[in-house]
PDB file of C-alpha atoms in Angstrom:
ATOM      1  CA  UNK X1236     -77.458-187.637 175.772  1.00 47.00           C
ATOM      2  CA  UNK X1237     -75.920-190.906 174.685  1.00 54.00           C
ATOM      3  CA  UNK X1238     -72.431-191.318 173.383  1.00 67.00           C
ATOM      4  CA  UNK X1239     -71.757-191.130 169.676  1.00 66.00           C
ATOM      5  CA  UNK X1240     -71.614-194.967 169.142  1.00 70.00           C
ATOM      6  CA  UNK X1241     -74.912-195.374 171.078  1.00 81.00           C
ATOM      7  CA  UNK X1242     -76.563-192.532 169.214  1.00 89.00           C
ATOM      8  CA  UNK X1243     -75.540-194.127 165.922  1.00 90.00           C
ATOM      9  CA  UNK X1244     -76.887-197.506 167.044  1.00 87.00           C
ATOM     10  CA  UNK X1245     -80.243-195.787 168.062  1.00 90.00           C
ATOM     11  CA  UNK X1246     -80.481-193.866 164.758  1.00 94.00           C
ATOM     12  CA  UNK X1247     -79.862-197.117 162.708  1.00 91.00           C
ATOM     13  CA  UNK X1248     -82.619-198.819 164.705  1.00 90.00           C
ATOM     14  CA  UNK X1249     -84.938-195.893 164.066  1.00 93.00           C
ATOM     15  CA  UNK X1250     -84.218-196.025 160.322  1.00 95.00           C
ATOM     16  CA  UNK X1251     -84.713-199.746 160.276  1.00 91.00           C
ATOM     17  CA  UNK X1252     -88.165-199.190 161.725  1.00 90.00           C
ATOM     18  CA  UNK X1253     -88.885-196.385 159.300  1.00 94.00           C
ATOM     19  CA  UNK X1254     -86.494-195.420 156.608  1.00 95.00           C
ATOM     20  CA  UNK X1255     -88.029-192.075 156.067  1.00 96.00           C
ATOM     21  CA  UNK X1256     -88.371-191.186 159.690  1.00 96.00           C
ATOM     22  CA  UNK X1257     -87.660-187.358 159.983  1.00 95.00           C
ATOM     23  CA  UNK X1258     -84.641-185.900 161.777  1.00 96.00           C
ATOM     24  CA  UNK X1259     -87.135-184.190 164.232  1.00 96.00           C
ATOM     25  CA  UNK X1260     -89.035-187.482 165.043  1.00 96.00           C
ATOM     26  CA  UNK X1261     -85.765-189.297 165.696  1.00 96.00           C
ATOM     27  CA  UNK X1262     -84.364-186.437 167.730  1.00 96.00           C
ATOM     28  CA  UNK X1263     -87.482-186.463 169.873  1.00 95.00           C
ATOM     29  CA  UNK X1264     -87.342-190.239 170.399  1.00 93.00           C
ATOM     30  CA  UNK X1265     -83.652-190.068 171.368  1.00 93.00           C
ATOM     31  CA  UNK X1266     -83.872-186.825 173.272  1.00 93.00           C
ATOM     32  CA  UNK X1267     -81.058-185.356 171.212  1.00 93.00           C
ATOM     33  CA  UNK X1268     -80.589-182.116 169.213  1.00 94.00           C
ATOM     34  CA  UNK X1269     -82.070-182.239 165.703  1.00 95.00           C
ATOM     35  CA  UNK X1270     -78.849-180.967 164.317  1.00 95.00           C
ATOM     36  CA  UNK X1271     -76.892-183.775 165.993  1.00 94.00           C
ATOM     37  CA  UNK X1272     -79.138-186.353 164.391  1.00 95.00           C
ATOM     38  CA  UNK X1273     -79.117-184.751 160.870  1.00 96.00           C
ATOM     39  CA  UNK X1274     -75.185-184.685 161.065  1.00 96.00           C
ATOM     40  CA  UNK X1275     -74.928-188.346 162.290  1.00 95.00           C
ATOM     41  CA  UNK X1276     -77.472-189.634 159.633  1.00 95.00           C
ATOM     42  CA  UNK X1277     -75.483-187.802 156.869  1.00 95.00           C
ATOM     43  CA  UNK X1278     -72.263-189.325 158.202  1.00 93.00           C
ATOM     44  CA  UNK X1279     -73.845-192.866 158.363  1.00 93.00           C
ATOM     45  CA  UNK X1280     -75.152-192.666 154.777  1.00 94.00           C
ATOM     46  CA  UNK X1281     -71.976-191.105 153.287  1.00 93.00           C
ATOM     47  CA  UNK X1282     -69.583-193.544 154.964  1.00 90.00           C
ATOM     48  CA  UNK X1283     -71.634-196.467 153.537  1.00 87.00           C
ATOM     49  CA  UNK X1284     -72.337-197.712 157.098  1.00 88.00           C
ATOM     50  CA  UNK X1285     -76.055-197.631 156.361  1.00 91.00           C
ATOM     51  CA  UNK X1286     -78.066-197.662 153.101  1.00 92.00           C
ATOM     52  CA  UNK X1287     -81.800-196.692 153.221  1.00 95.00           C
ATOM     53  CA  UNK X1288     -83.790-198.470 150.472  1.00 94.00           C
ATOM     54  CA  UNK X1289     -87.256-199.512 149.506  1.00 94.00           C
ATOM     55  CA  UNK X1290     -87.696-203.185 149.014  1.00 91.00           C
ATOM     56  CA  UNK X1291     -90.704-204.639 147.140  1.00 91.00           C
ATOM     57  CA  UNK X1292     -92.560-207.377 148.998  1.00 89.00           C
ATOM     58  CA  UNK X1293     -91.590-210.778 147.603  1.00 87.00           C
ATOM     59  CA  UNK X1294     -95.264-211.792 147.369  1.00 86.00           C
ATOM     60  CA  UNK X1295     -96.056-208.866 145.195  1.00 89.00           C
ATOM     61  CA  UNK X1296     -93.355-209.971 142.870  1.00 87.00           C
ATOM     62  CA  UNK X1297     -94.592-213.516 142.834  1.00 87.00           C
ATOM     63  CA  UNK X1298     -91.563-214.772 144.738  1.00 88.00           C
ATOM     64  CA  UNK X1299     -93.290-217.002 147.077  1.00 89.00           C
ATOM     65  CA  UNK X1300     -90.501-219.458 147.776  1.00 95.00           C
ATOM     66  CA  UNK X1301     -87.621-218.241 149.996  1.00 95.00           C
ATOM     67  CA  UNK X1302     -84.619-220.494 150.675  1.00 97.00           C
ATOM     68  CA  UNK X1303     -81.613-220.365 152.937  1.00 98.00           C
ATOM     69  CA  UNK X1304     -78.685-222.200 151.272  1.00 98.00           C
ATOM     70  CA  UNK X1305     -75.569-223.111 153.220  1.00 98.00           C
ATOM     71  CA  UNK X1306     -72.507-224.072 151.044  1.00 98.00           C
ATOM     72  CA  UNK X1307     -69.457-226.071 151.872  1.00 97.00           C
ATOM     73  CA  UNK X1308     -66.607-225.478 149.443  1.00 97.00           C
ATOM     74  CA  UNK X1309     -63.521-227.312 148.401  1.00 93.00           C
ATOM     75  CA  UNK X1310     -60.715-224.651 148.630  1.00 93.00           C
ATOM     76  CA  UNK X1311     -61.167-220.910 148.385  1.00 94.00           C
ATOM     77  CA  UNK X1312     -64.703-219.505 148.135  1.00 96.00           C
ATOM     78  CA  UNK X1313     -64.232-216.185 146.360  1.00 95.00           C
ATOM     79  CA  UNK X1314     -65.093-217.473 142.866  1.00 96.00           C
ATOM     80  CA  UNK X1315     -68.209-219.204 144.116  1.00 98.00           C
ATOM     81  CA  UNK X1316     -69.283-216.080 146.009  1.00 97.00           C
ATOM     82  CA  UNK X1317     -68.750-213.900 142.943  1.00 97.00           C
ATOM     83  CA  UNK X1318     -71.085-216.275 141.000  1.00 97.00           C
ATOM     84  CA  UNK X1319     -73.704-216.117 143.681  1.00 97.00           C
ATOM     85  CA  UNK X1320     -73.472-212.293 143.859  1.00 97.00           C
ATOM     86  CA  UNK X1321     -74.217-212.103 140.193  1.00 95.00           C
ATOM     87  CA  UNK X1322     -77.410-214.200 140.554  1.00 95.00           C
ATOM     88  CA  UNK X1323     -80.337-211.839 140.473  1.00 91.00           C
ATOM     89  CA  UNK X1324     -82.379-214.257 142.601  1.00 93.00           C
ATOM     90  CA  UNK X1325     -79.825-214.144 145.455  1.00 96.00           C
ATOM     91  CA  UNK X1326     -80.635-211.288 147.867  1.00 93.00           C
ATOM     92  CA  UNK X1327     -77.940-212.201 150.407  1.00 94.00           C
ATOM     93  CA  UNK X1328     -74.545-213.676 150.038  1.00 97.00           C
ATOM     94  CA  UNK X1329     -72.169-213.946 153.069  1.00 96.00           C
ATOM     95  CA  UNK X1330     -68.808-215.569 153.823  1.00 96.00           C
ATOM     96  CA  UNK X1331     -69.243-217.304 157.108  1.00 96.00           C
ATOM     97  CA  UNK X1332     -67.305-219.080 159.755  1.00 95.00           C
ATOM     98  CA  UNK X1333     -68.750-222.542 160.995  1.00 92.00           C
ATOM     99  CA  UNK X1334     -69.740-225.716 159.515  1.00 92.00           C
ATOM    100  CA  UNK X1335     -70.065-224.093 156.087  1.00 97.00           C
ATOM    101  CA  UNK X1336     -68.282-221.492 154.122  1.00 97.00           C
ATOM    102  CA  UNK X1337     -70.891-219.391 152.395  1.00 98.00           C
ATOM    103  CA  UNK X1338     -74.602-218.526 153.126  1.00 97.00           C
ATOM    104  CA  UNK X1339     -77.063-217.366 150.437  1.00 98.00           C
ATOM    105  CA  UNK X1340     -80.738-216.423 150.494  1.00 97.00           C
ATOM    106  CA  UNK X1341     -82.687-217.042 147.336  1.00 96.00           C
ATOM    107  CA  UNK X1342     -86.187-215.732 146.419  1.00 94.00           C
ATOM    108  CA  UNK X1343     -87.883-217.506 143.443  1.00 95.00           C
ATOM    109  CA  UNK X1344     -91.314-217.964 142.138  1.00 93.00           C
ATOM    110  CA  UNK X1345     -91.809-221.683 142.581  1.00 95.00           C
ATOM    111  CA  UNK X1346     -90.341-224.809 144.026  1.00 96.00           C
ATOM    112  CA  UNK X1347     -89.501-225.895 140.502  1.00 97.00           C
ATOM    113  CA  UNK X1348     -87.431-222.849 140.043  1.00 97.00           C
ATOM    114  CA  UNK X1349     -85.825-223.338 143.374  1.00 97.00           C
ATOM    115  CA  UNK X1350     -84.759-226.907 142.280  1.00 97.00           C
ATOM    116  CA  UNK X1351     -83.142-225.432 139.230  1.00 97.00           C
ATOM    117  CA  UNK X1352     -81.316-222.823 141.166  1.00 97.00           C
ATOM    118  CA  UNK X1353     -80.073-225.370 143.721  1.00 98.00           C
ATOM    119  CA  UNK X1354     -78.861-227.520 140.771  1.00 98.00           C
ATOM    120  CA  UNK X1355     -76.959-224.476 139.382  1.00 97.00           C
ATOM    121  CA  UNK X1356     -75.331-223.868 142.807  1.00 98.00           C
ATOM    122  CA  UNK X1357     -74.286-227.567 143.164  1.00 97.00           C
ATOM    123  CA  UNK X1358     -72.742-227.329 139.700  1.00 96.00           C
ATOM    124  CA  UNK X1359     -70.383-224.391 140.505  1.00 97.00           C
ATOM    125  CA  UNK X1360     -66.778-225.255 140.442  1.00 96.00           C
ATOM    126  CA  UNK X1361     -65.545-225.665 144.011  1.00 96.00           C
ATOM    127  CA  UNK X1362     -68.911-226.436 145.569  1.00 98.00           C
ATOM    128  CA  UNK X1363     -68.734-229.594 147.688  1.00 96.00           C
ATOM    129  CA  UNK X1364     -72.069-229.702 149.351  1.00 96.00           C
ATOM    130  CA  UNK X1365     -75.175-227.609 149.944  1.00 97.00           C
ATOM    131  CA  UNK X1366     -77.708-227.682 152.679  1.00 97.00           C
ATOM    132  CA  UNK X1367     -81.006-225.987 152.004  1.00 98.00           C
ATOM    133  CA  UNK X1368     -83.718-224.688 154.368  1.00 98.00           C
ATOM    134  CA  UNK X1369     -87.045-223.382 152.956  1.00 97.00           C
ATOM    135  CA  UNK X1370     -88.900-220.605 155.036  1.00 96.00           C
ATOM    136  CA  UNK X1371     -92.351-221.368 155.911  1.00 94.00           C
ATOM    137  CA  UNK X1372     -93.029-218.302 157.834  1.00 90.00           C
ATOM    138  CA  UNK X1373     -91.135-215.085 158.103  1.00 90.00           C
ATOM    139  CA  UNK X1374     -91.200-213.965 161.745  1.00 91.00           C
ATOM    140  CA  UNK X1375     -89.151-210.869 161.927  1.00 89.00           C
ATOM    141  CA  UNK X1376     -87.280-208.714 159.539  1.00 86.00           C
ATOM    142  CA  UNK X1377     -86.846-205.123 158.596  1.00 81.00           C
ATOM    143  CA  UNK X1378     -87.961-205.714 154.962  1.00 78.00           C
ATOM    144  CA  UNK X1379     -91.091-207.775 155.722  1.00 77.00           C
ATOM    145  CA  UNK X1380     -94.093-205.786 154.523  1.00 73.00           C
ATOM    146  CA  UNK X1381     -96.652-208.611 154.452  1.00 79.00           C
ATOM    147  CA  UNK X1382     -98.362-207.726 151.194  1.00 82.00           C
ATOM    148  CA  UNK X1383    -102.004-208.686 151.310  1.00 77.00           C
ATOM    149  CA  UNK X1384    -102.593-209.076 147.628  1.00 80.00           C
ATOM    150  CA  UNK X1385    -105.003-207.567 144.949  1.00 81.00           C
ATOM    151  CA  UNK X1386    -103.240-204.268 144.466  1.00 87.00           C
ATOM    152  CA  UNK X1387    -102.205-202.748 141.195  1.00 90.00           C
ATOM    153  CA  UNK X1388     -99.592-200.250 140.211  1.00 95.00           C
ATOM    154  CA  UNK X1389     -99.018-198.135 137.032  1.00 96.00           C
ATOM    155  CA  UNK X1390     -95.804-197.010 135.251  1.00 96.00           C
ATOM    156  CA  UNK X1391     -95.485-193.887 137.582  1.00 97.00           C
ATOM    157  CA  UNK X1392     -95.569-196.165 140.600  1.00 97.00           C
ATOM    158  CA  UNK X1393     -92.894-198.327 139.121  1.00 96.00           C
ATOM    159  CA  UNK X1394     -90.638-195.387 138.479  1.00 97.00           C
ATOM    160  CA  UNK X1395     -91.153-194.137 142.056  1.00 97.00           C
ATOM    161  CA  UNK X1396     -90.275-197.545 143.439  1.00 96.00           C
ATOM    162  CA  UNK X1397     -87.044-197.604 141.425  1.00 95.00           C
ATOM    163  CA  UNK X1398     -86.203-194.175 142.742  1.00 96.00           C
ATOM    164  CA  UNK X1399     -86.860-195.233 146.336  1.00 96.00           C
ATOM    165  CA  UNK X1400     -84.777-198.480 145.746  1.00 94.00           C
ATOM    166  CA  UNK X1401     -81.844-196.336 144.801  1.00 93.00           C
ATOM    167  CA  UNK X1402     -82.401-193.918 147.770  1.00 95.00           C
ATOM    168  CA  UNK X1403     -85.123-194.565 150.246  1.00 96.00           C
ATOM    169  CA  UNK X1404     -84.803-191.046 151.725  1.00 96.00           C
ATOM    170  CA  UNK X1405     -85.044-189.176 148.368  1.00 96.00           C
ATOM    171  CA  UNK X1406     -87.339-186.159 148.851  1.00 96.00           C
ATOM    172  CA  UNK X1407     -90.706-185.929 147.427  1.00 97.00           C
ATOM    173  CA  UNK X1408     -89.503-182.797 145.494  1.00 96.00           C
ATOM    174  CA  UNK X1409     -86.613-184.728 144.071  1.00 96.00           C
ATOM    175  CA  UNK X1410     -88.824-187.564 142.908  1.00 97.00           C
ATOM    176  CA  UNK X1411     -91.533-185.211 141.557  1.00 97.00           C
ATOM    177  CA  UNK X1412     -88.949-183.791 139.112  1.00 95.00           C
ATOM    178  CA  UNK X1413     -88.234-187.260 137.920  1.00 96.00           C
ATOM    179  CA  UNK X1414     -91.768-188.416 137.365  1.00 97.00           C
ATOM    180  CA  UNK X1415     -93.473-185.147 136.334  1.00 96.00           C
ATOM    181  CA  UNK X1416     -95.924-184.913 139.314  1.00 97.00           C
ATOM    182  CA  UNK X1417     -96.250-182.431 142.174  1.00 97.00           C
ATOM    183  CA  UNK X1418     -94.521-183.308 145.316  1.00 97.00           C
ATOM    184  CA  UNK X1419     -97.897-183.606 146.999  1.00 97.00           C
ATOM    185  CA  UNK X1420     -98.996-186.229 144.389  1.00 98.00           C
ATOM    186  CA  UNK X1421     -95.782-188.108 144.828  1.00 98.00           C
ATOM    187  CA  UNK X1422     -96.166-188.092 148.563  1.00 97.00           C
ATOM    188  CA  UNK X1423     -99.746-189.600 148.122  1.00 98.00           C
ATOM    189  CA  UNK X1424     -98.591-192.269 145.815  1.00 97.00           C
ATOM    190  CA  UNK X1425     -95.528-193.301 147.994  1.00 97.00           C
ATOM    191  CA  UNK X1426     -97.964-193.473 151.020  1.00 96.00           C
ATOM    192  CA  UNK X1427    -100.323-195.735 149.126  1.00 96.00           C
ATOM    193  CA  UNK X1428     -97.478-198.148 148.259  1.00 95.00           C
ATOM    194  CA  UNK X1429     -96.591-198.188 151.965  1.00 94.00           C
ATOM    195  CA  UNK X1430    -100.121-198.638 153.074  1.00 94.00           C
ATOM    196  CA  UNK X1431    -100.785-201.445 150.653  1.00 93.00           C
ATOM    197  CA  UNK X1432     -97.590-203.136 151.905  1.00 92.00           C
ATOM    198  CA  UNK X1433     -96.171-203.272 148.349  1.00 94.00           C
ATOM    199  CA  UNK X1434     -92.885-201.766 149.607  1.00 93.00           C
ATOM    200  CA  UNK X1435     -91.184-201.334 152.915  1.00 93.00           C
ATOM    201  CA  UNK X1436     -88.586-198.583 153.403  1.00 95.00           C
ATOM    202  CA  UNK X1437     -85.903-199.598 155.777  1.00 93.00           C
ATOM    203  CA  UNK X1438     -82.058-199.440 156.455  1.00 92.00           C
ATOM    204  CA  UNK X1439     -79.399-202.047 155.536  1.00 88.00           C
ATOM    205  CA  UNK X1440     -76.411-201.798 157.914  1.00 86.00           C
ATOM    206  CA  UNK X1441     -72.901-203.001 156.755  1.00 78.00           C
ATOM    207  CA  UNK X1442     -71.948-206.132 158.622  1.00 69.00           C
ATOM    208  CA  UNK X1443     -68.943-208.284 159.118  1.00 56.00           C
ATOM    209  CA  UNK X1444     -65.548-207.190 158.116  1.00 51.00           C
ATOM    210  CA  UNK X1445     -66.512-203.765 156.957  1.00 52.00           C
ATOM    211  CA  UNK X1446     -69.379-203.044 159.378  1.00 59.00           C
ATOM    212  CA  UNK X1447     -69.634-201.466 162.701  1.00 66.00           C
ATOM    213  CA  UNK X1448     -71.136-204.467 164.418  1.00 77.00           C
ATOM    214  CA  UNK X1449     -70.953-208.238 164.166  1.00 88.00           C
ATOM    215  CA  UNK X1450     -73.675-210.635 163.163  1.00 91.00           C
ATOM    216  CA  UNK X1451     -74.226-214.262 163.786  1.00 94.00           C
ATOM    217  CA  UNK X1452     -76.587-216.790 162.151  1.00 96.00           C
ATOM    218  CA  UNK X1453     -78.363-219.312 164.467  1.00 96.00           C
ATOM    219  CA  UNK X1454     -80.107-222.526 163.463  1.00 96.00           C
ATOM    220  CA  UNK X1455     -82.738-223.715 166.070  1.00 95.00           C
ATOM    221  CA  UNK X1456     -84.175-227.076 166.608  1.00 95.00           C
ATOM    222  CA  UNK X1457     -87.317-226.808 168.880  1.00 92.00           C
ATOM    223  CA  UNK X1458     -88.836-229.054 171.338  1.00 87.00           C
ATOM    224  CA  UNK X1459     -92.496-229.370 171.335  1.00 74.00           C
ATOM    225  CA  UNK X1460     -94.825-226.345 170.537  1.00 69.00           C
ATOM    226  CA  UNK X1461     -93.216-223.546 168.672  1.00 75.00           C
ATOM    227  CA  UNK X1462     -95.554-220.579 169.481  1.00 83.00           C
ATOM    228  CA  UNK X1463     -93.767-219.344 172.743  1.00 82.00           C
ATOM    229  CA  UNK X1464     -90.400-219.456 171.107  1.00 87.00           C
ATOM    230  CA  UNK X1465     -91.581-217.746 167.896  1.00 88.00           C
ATOM    231  CA  UNK X1466     -93.007-214.914 169.950  1.00 88.00           C
ATOM    232  CA  UNK X1467     -89.763-214.539 171.908  1.00 86.00           C
ATOM    233  CA  UNK X1468     -87.780-214.516 168.645  1.00 89.00           C
ATOM    234  CA  UNK X1469     -90.112-211.763 167.416  1.00 89.00           C
ATOM    235  CA  UNK X1470     -89.464-209.582 170.400  1.00 88.00           C
ATOM    236  CA  UNK X1471     -85.851-210.058 171.402  1.00 87.00           C
ATOM    237  CA  UNK X1472     -84.108-206.815 170.562  1.00 84.00           C
ATOM    238  CA  UNK X1473     -80.797-208.384 169.411  1.00 88.00           C
ATOM    239  CA  UNK X1474     -82.505-210.606 166.836  1.00 92.00           C
ATOM    240  CA  UNK X1475     -82.620-208.761 163.564  1.00 90.00           C
ATOM    241  CA  UNK X1476     -84.107-211.576 161.485  1.00 93.00           C
ATOM    242  CA  UNK X1477     -86.046-214.814 162.159  1.00 95.00           C
ATOM    243  CA  UNK X1478     -87.898-217.357 160.154  1.00 95.00           C
ATOM    244  CA  UNK X1479     -89.665-220.666 160.591  1.00 94.00           C
ATOM    245  CA  UNK X1480     -88.038-223.255 158.241  1.00 96.00           C
ATOM    246  CA  UNK X1481     -88.377-226.774 156.845  1.00 95.00           C
ATOM    247  CA  UNK X1482     -85.112-228.770 156.846  1.00 94.00           C
ATOM    248  CA  UNK X1483     -82.485-229.518 159.355  1.00 95.00           C
ATOM    249  CA  UNK X1484     -83.610-226.562 161.529  1.00 96.00           C
ATOM    250  CA  UNK X1485     -87.071-225.646 162.683  1.00 95.00           C
ATOM    251  CA  UNK X1486     -86.057-221.881 162.585  1.00 95.00           C
ATOM    252  CA  UNK X1487     -83.187-219.627 161.769  1.00 96.00           C
ATOM    253  CA  UNK X1488     -82.354-216.197 163.179  1.00 96.00           C
ATOM    254  CA  UNK X1489     -79.778-213.510 162.896  1.00 95.00           C
ATOM    255  CA  UNK X1490     -78.223-212.046 166.085  1.00 93.00           C
ATOM    256  CA  UNK X1491     -76.371-208.692 165.989  1.00 90.00           C
ATOM    257  CA  UNK X1492     -74.000-207.224 168.492  1.00 86.00           C
ATOM    258  CA  UNK X1493     -71.028-204.891 168.842  1.00 83.00           C
ATOM    259  CA  UNK X1494     -68.593-207.292 170.093  1.00 87.00           C
ATOM    260  CA  UNK X1495     -68.100-211.194 170.395  1.00 90.00           C
ATOM    261  CA  UNK X1496     -69.043-210.832 174.058  1.00 93.00           C
ATOM    262  CA  UNK X1497     -72.240-209.264 173.211  1.00 90.00           C
ATOM    263  CA  UNK X1498     -73.055-211.972 170.649  1.00 92.00           C
ATOM    264  CA  UNK X1499     -72.228-214.628 173.308  1.00 93.00           C
ATOM    265  CA  UNK X1500     -74.484-212.976 175.767  1.00 92.00           C
ATOM    266  CA  UNK X1501     -77.336-212.951 173.263  1.00 90.00           C
ATOM    267  CA  UNK X1502     -76.646-216.501 172.275  1.00 92.00           C
ATOM    268  CA  UNK X1503     -76.738-217.621 175.949  1.00 92.00           C
ATOM    269  CA  UNK X1504     -80.221-215.978 176.278  1.00 88.00           C
ATOM    270  CA  UNK X1505     -81.412-217.978 173.361  1.00 88.00           C
ATOM    271  CA  UNK X1506     -80.055-221.210 174.625  1.00 89.00           C
ATOM    272  CA  UNK X1507     -81.735-220.744 177.925  1.00 88.00           C
ATOM    273  CA  UNK X1508     -85.223-220.279 176.324  1.00 84.00           C
ATOM    274  CA  UNK X1509     -87.669-223.230 177.147  1.00 84.00           C
ATOM    275  CA  UNK X1510     -88.581-224.960 173.910  1.00 87.00           C
ATOM    276  CA  UNK X1511     -85.128-224.645 172.255  1.00 91.00           C
ATOM    277  CA  UNK X1512     -83.421-228.044 172.209  1.00 91.00           C
ATOM    278  CA  UNK X1513     -80.339-227.276 170.178  1.00 93.00           C
ATOM    279  CA  UNK X1514     -78.626-224.299 168.616  1.00 94.00           C
ATOM    280  CA  UNK X1515     -76.006-224.208 165.692  1.00 96.00           C
ATOM    281  CA  UNK X1516     -74.204-220.896 165.050  1.00 95.00           C
ATOM    282  CA  UNK X1517     -72.144-219.322 162.315  1.00 96.00           C
ATOM    283  CA  UNK X1518     -70.376-216.015 162.143  1.00 94.00           C
ATOM    284  CA  UNK X1519     -70.857-213.624 159.238  1.00 93.00           C
ATOM    285  CA  UNK X1520     -67.195-212.740 158.318  1.00 92.00           C
ATOM    286  CA  UNK X1521     -68.105-210.601 155.320  1.00 91.00           C
ATOM    287  CA  UNK X1522     -71.368-209.888 153.812  1.00 91.00           C
ATOM    288  CA  UNK X1523     -70.813-209.676 150.117  1.00 93.00           C
ATOM    289  CA  UNK X1524     -74.280-208.902 148.927  1.00 93.00           C
ATOM    290  CA  UNK X1525     -77.410-207.709 150.818  1.00 89.00           C
ATOM    291  CA  UNK X1526     -79.825-206.475 148.097  1.00 86.00           C
ATOM    292  CA  UNK X1527     -83.451-206.513 148.747  1.00 81.00           C
ATOM    293  CA  UNK X1528     -84.390-204.034 145.907  1.00 73.00           C
ATOM    294  CA  UNK X1529     -85.867-206.546 143.491  1.00 70.00           C
ATOM    295  CA  UNK X1530     -87.056-204.894 140.254  1.00 71.00           C
ATOM    296  CA  UNK X1531     -90.800-204.719 139.539  1.00 71.00           C
TER     297      UNK X1531
END
């Protein structure tokens, strides 16, 4: 059996793949006792190391424009970060080390709304400059459900989504008491929401200063065709998120690792890939907001 840290890493990966995976299924995959898995999951959740939540697909919400915004500040960044954290359209806000001071991801309904959002960010006191990338294709991410369209939900579905956004591992019995249906009926409804790709249930791991692992953002400029590089970004295990973009980079990605040496090793693998002409990196020093639970 793996040591405790490696077990925790493997458990987190399992929960990121399926936030409602049973203790028994995880135990079988990791060849570990079920009781050990149950205890470790409880500790990870209670300590705040991991949150398991449901996220509604942005397309279902009409949020078809997703932008990655890098902010260069004049002086301290806390006041700027606090403003961004309060913005309901910002799903990610992180203090970073590199060419910029803050990174934010915004999800909005249109390019016109994005322009208004960017104008607001530029106008915040202390903001010197912003650089914006617009995602053209989401390559990899734990909360990408790829909603296909033409689905409808009712008030009960909406209440179930809200419960799962608060606790993605809430039991069907717990939810049934909240919505007035049987546990079996709740299970059927939740499975429908998952099958229609309206929601994805996954795990958010604390990162940066208060996390158990480090993360690094990477901007990639590609040389020639993108297909081979995009497929490699999708399959490399140390890449947590990747997207094709329009702007100063052709793609962005997030690398994760348990040490600076591990991040450097992963970065070197990326740099060696054929088709990658240039990489620019930044370290996530403190993730101040990571909230994909947009309200329906």
